[in-house]
């Protein structure tokens, strides 16, 4: 375990604790992806952290071993869900789907881990459900509370779950959207979920899907917030080993391609849907459970770098101007990896 004041390095797999995990892709070190700087600070040096993907030979989980201090990443977090009309509609459809398919009890609560500005929970609150958000970003939590979405400013863990049990009913739905890839200790999260989930409740999560990252060359979605690059095969084993059961998986279009997973307590009331086995079979067919696949992925990224930089340099020679539009977090990985500097 490498220790630094701002980051540590794991020496075992995040899902199964195996030490048989190996580097498959070493990207350029970058600052945290959302830490954009003002013009007057351009000459100040930013802290950069290693960015490297490791593959677990035992459970086939792909992950970052380098873990940047989460307080450094999230205390002053800037991304908010409610600024995107696309995401507002997505969350509305998503909430309605859960209510229709799983009929949560009105005697229970609905909890969102990493609730951000409360956009998702608002759809449940508007239908009369008691809701609770949990989020580590100080200002975003404050704004969510001001909007009437009760939010605890904290990271979620087993200790917090035990405290919630003293003050709230059990949860019919616990969600973790685009945050289940952000946490280092996923065992701790599932332990907490198991503590507060009702016997007939569901845990639902959305994460970027590894197969889409691989097939669409979405390597720029690799940055320090995203510690895990999830696929269904290792997740199914992970839930089973942590007193839970993955019962359904749906592929969805957000973030270039994601999955929505539904889980329940082990030996829960619902049957495991066919989607789980079907997607695992597809992953095996596509060989994203093989280390060689991601070594090929690394080679392809270097090939893309050559193609893009050649194109851009040829444009510069013709005195063309090149501009970047937008400011997504993934631009940081793209610019550092492809050396897109002031000269370009």
mmCIF file of C-alpha atoms in Angstrom:
data_model
loop_
_atom_site.group_PDB
_atom_site.id
_atom_site.type_symbol
_atom_site.label_atom_id
_atom_site.label_comp_id
_atom_site.label_asym_id
_atom_site.label_seq_id
_atom_site.Cartn_x
_atom_site.Cartn_y
_atom_site.Cartn_z
ATOM 1 C CA UNK A 1 0.000 0.000 0.000
ATOM 2 C CA UNK A 2 1.532 3.302 -1.147
ATOM 3 C CA UNK A 3 0.541 6.190 1.124
ATOM 4 C CA UNK A 4 0.703 9.854 0.201
ATOM 5 C CA UNK A 5 -1.015 12.797 1.881
ATOM 6 C CA UNK A 6 -3.483 12.969 -1.024
ATOM 7 C CA UNK A 7 -3.683 9.420 -2.347
ATOM 8 C CA UNK A 8 -3.136 5.762 -1.527
ATOM 9 C CA UNK A 9 -2.537 2.711 -3.719
ATOM 10 C CA UNK A 10 -4.485 -0.490 -3.168
ATOM 11 C CA UNK A 11 -2.674 -3.814 -3.298
ATOM 12 C CA UNK A 12 -5.800 -5.941 -3.781
ATOM 13 C CA UNK A 13 -9.011 -6.059 -5.810
ATOM 14 C CA UNK A 14 -11.804 -3.737 -4.712
ATOM 15 C CA UNK A 15 -14.496 -6.405 -5.221
ATOM 16 C CA UNK A 16 -12.969 -9.746 -4.239
ATOM 17 C CA UNK A 17 -9.784 -8.740 -2.315
ATOM 18 C CA UNK A 18 -7.575 -10.883 -4.573
ATOM 19 C CA UNK A 19 -3.958 -9.773 -4.930
ATOM 20 C CA UNK A 20 -3.842 -11.229 -8.467
ATOM 21 C CA UNK A 21 -4.473 -7.938 -10.203
ATOM 22 C CA UNK A 22 -2.206 -6.395 -12.788
ATOM 23 C CA UNK A 23 -1.701 -3.187 -14.722
ATOM 24 C CA UNK A 24 -3.276 -3.191 -18.206
ATOM 25 C CA UNK A 25 -3.353 0.534 -19.081
ATOM 26 C CA UNK A 26 -1.125 3.324 -17.830
ATOM 27 C CA UNK A 27 -2.450 6.773 -18.735
ATOM 28 C CA UNK A 28 -0.744 10.125 -18.177
ATOM 29 C CA UNK A 29 -0.987 11.468 -14.626
ATOM 30 C CA UNK A 30 -3.598 14.237 -14.390
ATOM 31 C CA UNK A 31 -5.107 16.640 -11.872
ATOM 32 C CA UNK A 32 -8.614 15.699 -10.653
ATOM 33 C CA UNK A 33 -10.837 15.899 -13.730
ATOM 34 C CA UNK A 34 -13.229 18.564 -12.424
ATOM 35 C CA UNK A 35 -10.526 20.869 -11.029
ATOM 36 C CA UNK A 36 -10.637 23.464 -13.797
ATOM 37 C CA UNK A 37 -8.601 26.619 -13.167
ATOM 38 C CA UNK A 38 -9.275 30.300 -13.726
ATOM 39 C CA UNK A 39 -7.264 32.176 -16.314
ATOM 40 C CA UNK A 40 -5.257 34.016 -13.643
ATOM 41 C CA UNK A 41 -4.156 30.648 -12.193
ATOM 42 C CA UNK A 42 -2.917 29.093 -15.436
ATOM 43 C CA UNK A 43 0.726 29.399 -14.383
ATOM 44 C CA UNK A 44 0.182 27.707 -11.022
ATOM 45 C CA UNK A 45 1.170 24.062 -10.949
ATOM 46 C CA UNK A 46 -1.713 21.653 -10.221
ATOM 47 C CA UNK A 47 -1.324 18.470 -8.199
ATOM 48 C CA UNK A 48 -1.318 15.475 -10.529
ATOM 49 C CA UNK A 49 -2.071 11.890 -9.573
ATOM 50 C CA UNK A 50 -1.265 8.527 -11.229
ATOM 51 C CA UNK A 51 -3.964 7.187 -13.555
ATOM 52 C CA UNK A 52 -3.614 3.478 -14.222
ATOM 53 C CA UNK A 53 -6.059 0.614 -14.801
ATOM 54 C CA UNK A 54 -5.607 -2.762 -13.115
ATOM 55 C CA UNK A 55 -7.421 -5.994 -14.021
ATOM 56 C CA UNK A 56 -8.280 -8.653 -11.410
ATOM 57 C CA UNK A 57 -7.417 -12.137 -12.682
ATOM 58 C CA UNK A 58 -9.720 -13.794 -10.149
ATOM 59 C CA UNK A 59 -13.023 -11.914 -10.640
ATOM 60 C CA UNK A 60 -12.284 -9.895 -13.858
ATOM 61 C CA UNK A 61 -13.026 -6.492 -12.298
ATOM 62 C CA UNK A 62 -11.309 -3.481 -13.930
ATOM 63 C CA UNK A 63 -10.331 -0.683 -11.545
ATOM 64 C CA UNK A 64 -8.002 2.128 -10.508
ATOM 65 C CA UNK A 65 -5.662 1.119 -7.670
ATOM 66 C CA UNK A 66 -4.694 4.754 -6.977
ATOM 67 C CA UNK A 67 -7.303 6.332 -4.706
ATOM 68 C CA UNK A 68 -7.265 10.119 -4.380
ATOM 69 C CA UNK A 69 -8.445 11.369 -0.981
ATOM 70 C CA UNK A 70 -12.263 11.599 -1.414
ATOM 71 C CA UNK A 71 -12.438 14.808 0.650
ATOM 72 C CA UNK A 72 -10.037 16.394 -1.830
ATOM 73 C CA UNK A 73 -12.281 15.279 -4.722
ATOM 74 C CA UNK A 74 -15.785 15.812 -3.375
ATOM 75 C CA UNK A 75 -15.944 18.425 -0.587
ATOM 76 C CA UNK A 76 -16.102 21.256 -3.126
ATOM 77 C CA UNK A 77 -17.684 19.201 -5.922
ATOM 78 C CA UNK A 78 -19.177 21.321 -8.718
ATOM 79 C CA UNK A 79 -21.243 18.989 -10.935
ATOM 80 C CA UNK A 80 -25.015 19.200 -10.368
ATOM 81 C CA UNK A 81 -27.609 16.958 -12.046
ATOM 82 C CA UNK A 82 -30.358 19.580 -12.188
ATOM 83 C CA UNK A 83 -28.630 21.734 -14.820
ATOM 84 C CA UNK A 84 -29.137 19.128 -17.561
ATOM 85 C CA UNK A 85 -32.648 18.836 -19.081
ATOM 86 C CA UNK A 86 -31.632 15.428 -20.479
ATOM 87 C CA UNK A 87 -30.771 14.130 -17.008
ATOM 88 C CA UNK A 88 -33.872 15.628 -15.413
ATOM 89 C CA UNK A 89 -36.033 13.708 -17.916
ATOM 90 C CA UNK A 90 -33.919 10.581 -17.416
ATOM 91 C CA UNK A 91 -34.389 10.704 -13.636
ATOM 92 C CA UNK A 92 -38.129 11.341 -13.998
ATOM 93 C CA UNK A 93 -38.607 8.307 -16.257
ATOM 94 C CA UNK A 94 -36.336 6.245 -13.988
ATOM 95 C CA UNK A 95 -38.283 7.135 -10.800
ATOM 96 C CA UNK A 96 -41.620 6.355 -12.480
ATOM 97 C CA UNK A 97 -40.266 3.006 -13.662
ATOM 98 C CA UNK A 98 -39.195 2.016 -10.131
ATOM 99 C CA UNK A 99 -42.531 3.055 -8.630
ATOM 100 C CA UNK A 100 -44.445 1.119 -11.323
ATOM 101 C CA UNK A 101 -42.326 -2.055 -11.189
ATOM 102 C CA UNK A 102 -41.510 -2.312 -7.474
ATOM 103 C CA UNK A 103 -44.423 -0.475 -5.712
ATOM 104 C CA UNK A 104 -42.416 0.912 -2.769
ATOM 105 C CA UNK A 105 -44.295 1.028 0.530
ATOM 106 C CA UNK A 106 -45.364 4.463 1.705
ATOM 107 C CA UNK A 107 -44.568 3.371 5.258
ATOM 108 C CA UNK A 108 -40.903 3.162 4.305
ATOM 109 C CA UNK A 109 -38.360 5.734 3.104
ATOM 110 C CA UNK A 110 -36.505 6.213 -0.186
ATOM 111 C CA UNK A 111 -32.788 6.972 0.161
ATOM 112 C CA UNK A 112 -30.376 8.216 -2.509
ATOM 113 C CA UNK A 113 -26.644 7.761 -1.868
ATOM 114 C CA UNK A 114 -24.679 10.514 -3.602
ATOM 115 C CA UNK A 115 -27.925 12.439 -4.020
ATOM 116 C CA UNK A 116 -26.277 15.585 -5.424
ATOM 117 C CA UNK A 117 -28.841 18.412 -5.671
ATOM 118 C CA UNK A 118 -31.821 16.098 -5.028
ATOM 119 C CA UNK A 119 -33.060 16.001 -8.635
ATOM 120 C CA UNK A 120 -33.804 12.256 -8.530
ATOM 121 C CA UNK A 121 -35.438 12.271 -5.078
ATOM 122 C CA UNK A 122 -37.721 15.171 -5.981
ATOM 123 C CA UNK A 123 -39.699 12.892 -8.316
ATOM 124 C CA UNK A 124 -40.451 10.538 -5.389
ATOM 125 C CA UNK A 125 -41.210 13.392 -2.991
ATOM 126 C CA UNK A 126 -43.669 14.893 -5.477
ATOM 127 C CA UNK A 127 -45.555 11.571 -5.394
ATOM 128 C CA UNK A 128 -45.809 11.666 -1.600
ATOM 129 C CA UNK A 129 -42.890 9.463 -0.534
ATOM 130 C CA UNK A 130 -40.587 10.311 2.376
ATOM 131 C CA UNK A 131 -37.099 10.824 0.942
ATOM 132 C CA UNK A 132 -33.571 11.266 2.270
ATOM 133 C CA UNK A 133 -30.440 12.273 0.380
ATOM 134 C CA UNK A 134 -26.858 11.577 1.447
ATOM 135 C CA UNK A 135 -24.068 13.532 -0.235
ATOM 136 C CA UNK A 136 -20.514 14.628 0.742
ATOM 137 C CA UNK A 137 -20.458 17.904 -1.254
ATOM 138 C CA UNK A 138 -20.969 20.696 1.288
ATOM 139 C CA UNK A 139 -22.540 23.436 -0.856
ATOM 140 C CA UNK A 140 -24.605 21.066 -3.007
ATOM 141 C CA UNK A 141 -26.072 19.395 0.112
ATOM 142 C CA UNK A 142 -26.930 22.809 1.520
ATOM 143 C CA UNK A 143 -28.747 23.800 -1.680
ATOM 144 C CA UNK A 144 -30.675 20.507 -1.761
ATOM 145 C CA UNK A 145 -31.904 21.131 1.788
ATOM 146 C CA UNK A 146 -32.923 24.669 0.832
ATOM 147 C CA UNK A 147 -35.018 23.169 -2.006
ATOM 148 C CA UNK A 148 -36.836 20.921 0.491
ATOM 149 C CA UNK A 149 -34.981 17.653 -0.186
ATOM 150 C CA UNK A 150 -33.726 16.541 3.240
ATOM 151 C CA UNK A 151 -30.021 15.772 2.736
ATOM 152 C CA UNK A 152 -27.324 14.589 5.143
ATOM 153 C CA UNK A 153 -23.903 16.011 4.279
ATOM 154 C CA UNK A 154 -21.766 12.883 4.612
ATOM 155 C CA UNK A 155 -20.236 9.907 2.877
ATOM 156 C CA UNK A 156 -22.381 6.773 3.236
ATOM 157 C CA UNK A 157 -21.025 3.905 5.318
ATOM 158 C CA UNK A 158 -22.157 1.239 7.796
ATOM 159 C CA UNK A 159 -21.772 3.580 10.781
ATOM 160 C CA UNK A 160 -24.137 6.125 9.188
ATOM 161 C CA UNK A 161 -26.582 3.331 8.272
ATOM 162 C CA UNK A 162 -26.734 2.240 11.931
ATOM 163 C CA UNK A 163 -27.527 5.839 12.934
ATOM 164 C CA UNK A 164 -30.257 6.112 10.275
ATOM 165 C CA UNK A 165 -31.909 2.987 11.678
ATOM 166 C CA UNK A 166 -32.517 4.847 14.945
ATOM 167 C CA UNK A 167 -34.341 7.766 13.312
ATOM 168 C CA UNK A 168 -35.972 6.505 10.100
ATOM 169 C CA UNK A 169 -38.069 3.557 8.898
ATOM 170 C CA UNK A 170 -36.464 0.925 6.670
ATOM 171 C CA UNK A 171 -35.910 1.846 3.002
ATOM 172 C CA UNK A 172 -38.045 0.440 0.186
ATOM 173 C CA UNK A 173 -35.578 1.816 -2.374
ATOM 174 C CA UNK A 174 -31.930 2.728 -1.906
ATOM 175 C CA UNK A 175 -30.314 4.217 -5.006
ATOM 176 C CA UNK A 176 -26.731 5.036 -5.913
ATOM 177 C CA UNK A 177 -26.609 6.660 -9.345
ATOM 178 C CA UNK A 178 -23.232 7.259 -10.958
ATOM 179 C CA UNK A 179 -21.591 6.937 -7.538
ATOM 180 C CA UNK A 180 -21.207 3.153 -7.162
ATOM 181 C CA UNK A 181 -18.115 3.550 -9.332
ATOM 182 C CA UNK A 182 -16.777 6.403 -7.168
ATOM 183 C CA UNK A 183 -16.325 4.627 -3.819
ATOM 184 C CA UNK A 184 -13.228 2.717 -2.789
ATOM 185 C CA UNK A 185 -14.867 0.554 -0.113
ATOM 186 C CA UNK A 186 -17.859 -0.980 -1.871
ATOM 187 C CA UNK A 187 -18.081 -3.736 0.759
ATOM 188 C CA UNK A 188 -18.771 -1.042 3.365
ATOM 189 C CA UNK A 189 -21.518 0.433 1.174
ATOM 190 C CA UNK A 190 -23.292 -2.917 0.743
ATOM 191 C CA UNK A 191 -22.975 -3.591 4.464
ATOM 192 C CA UNK A 192 -24.712 -0.264 5.100
ATOM 193 C CA UNK A 193 -27.363 -0.930 2.447
ATOM 194 C CA UNK A 194 -28.140 -4.339 3.985
ATOM 195 C CA UNK A 195 -28.568 -2.672 7.368
ATOM 196 C CA UNK A 196 -31.307 -0.237 6.301
ATOM 197 C CA UNK A 197 -33.029 -1.998 3.370
ATOM 198 C CA UNK A 198 -36.472 -3.476 4.037
ATOM 199 C CA UNK A 199 -36.914 -7.225 3.484
ATOM 200 C CA UNK A 200 -38.815 -6.595 0.243
ATOM 201 C CA UNK A 201 -36.791 -3.503 -0.732
ATOM 202 C CA UNK A 202 -34.401 -2.998 -3.639
ATOM 203 C CA UNK A 203 -30.988 -1.441 -4.066
ATOM 204 C CA UNK A 204 -30.701 0.170 -7.513
ATOM 205 C CA UNK A 205 -27.586 1.669 -9.086
ATOM 206 C CA UNK A 206 -26.528 3.114 -12.423
ATOM 207 C CA UNK A 207 -22.909 3.008 -13.568
ATOM 208 C CA UNK A 208 -21.006 3.474 -16.792
ATOM 209 C CA UNK A 209 -20.766 0.049 -18.473
ATOM 210 C CA UNK A 210 -17.348 -1.424 -19.164
ATOM 211 C CA UNK A 211 -18.429 -3.043 -22.435
ATOM 212 C CA UNK A 212 -19.419 0.374 -23.825
ATOM 213 C CA UNK A 213 -16.158 1.940 -22.578
ATOM 214 C CA UNK A 214 -14.240 -0.810 -24.392
ATOM 215 C CA UNK A 215 -16.234 -1.011 -27.644
ATOM 216 C CA UNK A 216 -16.586 2.769 -28.081
ATOM 217 C CA UNK A 217 -13.027 3.627 -26.936
ATOM 218 C CA UNK A 218 -14.411 5.816 -24.118
ATOM 219 C CA UNK A 219 -11.043 5.920 -22.359
ATOM 220 C CA UNK A 220 -11.591 9.594 -21.483
ATOM 221 C CA UNK A 221 -14.199 8.447 -18.941
ATOM 222 C CA UNK A 222 -11.230 7.041 -16.986
ATOM 223 C CA UNK A 223 -10.391 9.584 -14.291
ATOM 224 C CA UNK A 224 -9.802 9.616 -10.540
ATOM 225 C CA UNK A 225 -13.457 9.910 -9.473
ATOM 226 C CA UNK A 226 -14.231 6.682 -11.349
ATOM 227 C CA UNK A 227 -12.468 4.008 -9.325
ATOM 228 C CA UNK A 228 -14.367 1.060 -10.858
ATOM 229 C CA UNK A 229 -15.267 0.161 -14.452
ATOM 230 C CA UNK A 230 -18.145 -2.197 -13.875
ATOM 231 C CA UNK A 231 -19.306 -5.251 -15.737
ATOM 232 C CA UNK A 232 -21.987 -7.691 -14.641
ATOM 233 C CA UNK A 233 -19.934 -10.865 -14.186
ATOM 234 C CA UNK A 234 -17.797 -9.587 -11.266
ATOM 235 C CA UNK A 235 -20.726 -7.622 -9.810
ATOM 236 C CA UNK A 236 -22.945 -10.717 -9.640
ATOM 237 C CA UNK A 237 -20.280 -12.519 -7.565
ATOM 238 C CA UNK A 238 -19.648 -9.433 -5.458
ATOM 239 C CA UNK A 239 -23.292 -9.080 -4.413
ATOM 240 C CA UNK A 240 -23.513 -12.798 -3.656
ATOM 241 C CA UNK A 241 -20.450 -12.573 -1.395
ATOM 242 C CA UNK A 242 -21.941 -9.617 0.492
ATOM 243 C CA UNK A 243 -25.348 -10.903 1.569
ATOM 244 C CA UNK A 244 -27.164 -9.549 -1.490
ATOM 245 C CA UNK A 245 -28.417 -10.788 -4.846
ATOM 246 C CA UNK A 246 -28.338 -9.111 -8.249
ATOM 247 C CA UNK A 247 -31.782 -9.734 -9.775
ATOM 248 C CA UNK A 248 -31.965 -7.544 -12.890
ATOM 249 C CA UNK A 249 -29.669 -5.584 -15.220
ATOM 250 C CA UNK A 250 -30.727 -3.169 -17.962
ATOM 251 C CA UNK A 251 -28.505 -1.441 -20.492
ATOM 252 C CA UNK A 252 -29.236 2.293 -20.794
ATOM 253 C CA UNK A 253 -27.855 5.093 -22.954
ATOM 254 C CA UNK A 254 -26.574 7.618 -20.374
ATOM 255 C CA UNK A 255 -22.865 8.578 -20.249
ATOM 256 C CA UNK A 256 -22.153 6.872 -23.555
ATOM 257 C CA UNK A 257 -23.559 3.561 -22.286
ATOM 258 C CA UNK A 258 -24.431 2.474 -18.756
ATOM 259 C CA UNK A 259 -26.144 -0.303 -16.839
ATOM 260 C CA UNK A 260 -28.887 -0.105 -14.250
ATOM 261 C CA UNK A 261 -28.605 -2.899 -11.732
ATOM 262 C CA UNK A 262 -31.306 -3.992 -9.278
ATOM 263 C CA UNK A 263 -30.381 -6.016 -6.192
ATOM 264 C CA UNK A 264 -32.171 -7.335 -3.129
ATOM 265 C CA UNK A 265 -31.191 -8.916 0.166
ATOM 266 C CA UNK A 266 -29.965 -12.503 -0.182
ATOM 267 C CA UNK A 267 -32.908 -14.916 -0.536
ATOM 268 C CA UNK A 268 -35.243 -11.950 -1.079
ATOM 269 C CA UNK A 269 -38.816 -12.128 -2.317
ATOM 270 C CA UNK A 270 -38.101 -11.638 -6.040
ATOM 271 C CA UNK A 271 -36.796 -14.109 -8.605
ATOM 272 C CA UNK A 272 -33.536 -13.452 -10.444
ATOM 273 C CA UNK A 273 -34.392 -12.222 -13.941
ATOM 274 C CA UNK A 274 -32.948 -13.765 -17.103
ATOM 275 C CA UNK A 275 -31.114 -10.495 -17.914
ATOM 276 C CA UNK A 276 -28.329 -11.239 -15.403
ATOM 277 C CA UNK A 277 -27.252 -14.534 -16.987
ATOM 278 C CA UNK A 278 -27.800 -13.240 -20.527
ATOM 279 C CA UNK A 279 -25.518 -10.240 -20.051
ATOM 280 C CA UNK A 280 -22.820 -12.335 -18.335
ATOM 281 C CA UNK A 281 -22.862 -14.733 -21.328
ATOM 282 C CA UNK A 282 -22.507 -11.761 -23.696
ATOM 283 C CA UNK A 283 -19.561 -10.393 -21.679
ATOM 284 C CA UNK A 284 -17.803 -13.757 -21.888
ATOM 285 C CA UNK A 285 -18.429 -13.864 -25.634
ATOM 286 C CA UNK A 286 -16.952 -10.340 -26.005
ATOM 287 C CA UNK A 287 -14.042 -11.440 -23.758
ATOM 288 C CA UNK A 288 -14.188 -8.473 -21.388
ATOM 289 C CA UNK A 289 -13.383 -10.983 -18.644
ATOM 290 C CA UNK A 290 -9.902 -11.498 -20.173
ATOM 291 C CA UNK A 291 -6.766 -9.498 -19.344
ATOM 292 C CA UNK A 292 -5.549 -9.654 -22.968
ATOM 293 C CA UNK A 293 -8.602 -7.656 -24.112
ATOM 294 C CA UNK A 294 -7.524 -4.614 -22.115
ATOM 295 C CA UNK A 295 -3.904 -4.812 -23.191
ATOM 296 C CA UNK A 296 -5.273 -4.591 -26.747
ATOM 297 C CA UNK A 297 -7.435 -1.648 -25.580
ATOM 298 C CA UNK A 298 -4.278 0.172 -24.433
ATOM 299 C CA UNK A 299 -2.648 -0.325 -27.842
ATOM 300 C CA UNK A 300 -5.729 1.047 -29.577
ATOM 301 C CA UNK A 301 -5.642 4.228 -27.470
ATOM 302 C CA UNK A 302 -2.050 4.878 -28.556
ATOM 303 C CA UNK A 303 -3.129 4.366 -32.173
ATOM 304 C CA UNK A 304 -5.960 6.909 -31.716
ATOM 305 C CA UNK A 305 -3.493 9.383 -30.218
ATOM 306 C CA UNK A 306 -1.346 9.156 -33.322
ATOM 307 C CA UNK A 307 -4.323 9.640 -35.640
ATOM 308 C CA UNK A 308 -5.763 12.636 -33.777
ATOM 309 C CA UNK A 309 -2.506 14.493 -33.194
ATOM 310 C CA UNK A 310 -1.507 14.007 -36.855
ATOM 311 C CA UNK A 311 -4.859 15.466 -37.958
ATOM 312 C CA UNK A 312 -4.567 18.446 -35.597
ATOM 313 C CA UNK A 313 -0.951 19.206 -36.537
ATOM 314 C CA UNK A 314 -1.868 19.104 -40.240
ATOM 315 C CA UNK A 315 -4.653 21.621 -39.558
ATOM 316 C CA UNK A 316 -2.177 23.874 -37.739
ATOM 317 C CA UNK A 317 0.198 23.757 -40.708
ATOM 318 C CA UNK A 318 -2.661 25.041 -42.860
ATOM 319 C CA UNK A 319 -3.076 27.949 -40.385
ATOM 320 C CA UNK A 320 -6.450 26.669 -39.256
ATOM 321 C CA UNK A 321 -7.721 27.561 -35.782
ATOM 322 C CA UNK A 322 -8.688 24.744 -33.404
ATOM 323 C CA UNK A 323 -11.125 25.354 -30.555
ATOM 324 C CA UNK A 324 -12.506 23.125 -27.826
ATOM 325 C CA UNK A 325 -16.186 23.523 -26.935
ATOM 326 C CA UNK A 326 -17.629 22.516 -23.546
ATOM 327 C CA UNK A 327 -15.993 21.517 -20.276
ATOM 328 C CA UNK A 328 -16.715 17.880 -19.380
ATOM 329 C CA UNK A 329 -14.562 16.156 -16.773
ATOM 330 C CA UNK A 330 -13.399 13.669 -19.408
ATOM 331 C CA UNK A 331 -11.699 16.483 -21.362
ATOM 332 C CA UNK A 332 -8.944 16.380 -18.724
ATOM 333 C CA UNK A 333 -8.004 12.766 -19.495
ATOM 334 C CA UNK A 334 -8.243 13.385 -23.250
ATOM 335 C CA UNK A 335 -6.030 16.499 -23.205
ATOM 336 C CA UNK A 336 -3.331 15.049 -20.966
ATOM 337 C CA UNK A 337 -3.226 11.658 -22.693
ATOM 338 C CA UNK A 338 -3.137 13.135 -26.205
ATOM 339 C CA UNK A 339 -0.898 16.064 -25.209
ATOM 340 C CA UNK A 340 -3.376 18.677 -26.431
ATOM 341 C CA UNK A 341 -1.531 21.731 -25.129
ATOM 342 C CA UNK A 342 -1.340 25.428 -26.016
ATOM 343 C CA UNK A 343 0.714 24.650 -29.112
ATOM 344 C CA UNK A 344 -2.244 22.713 -30.551
#
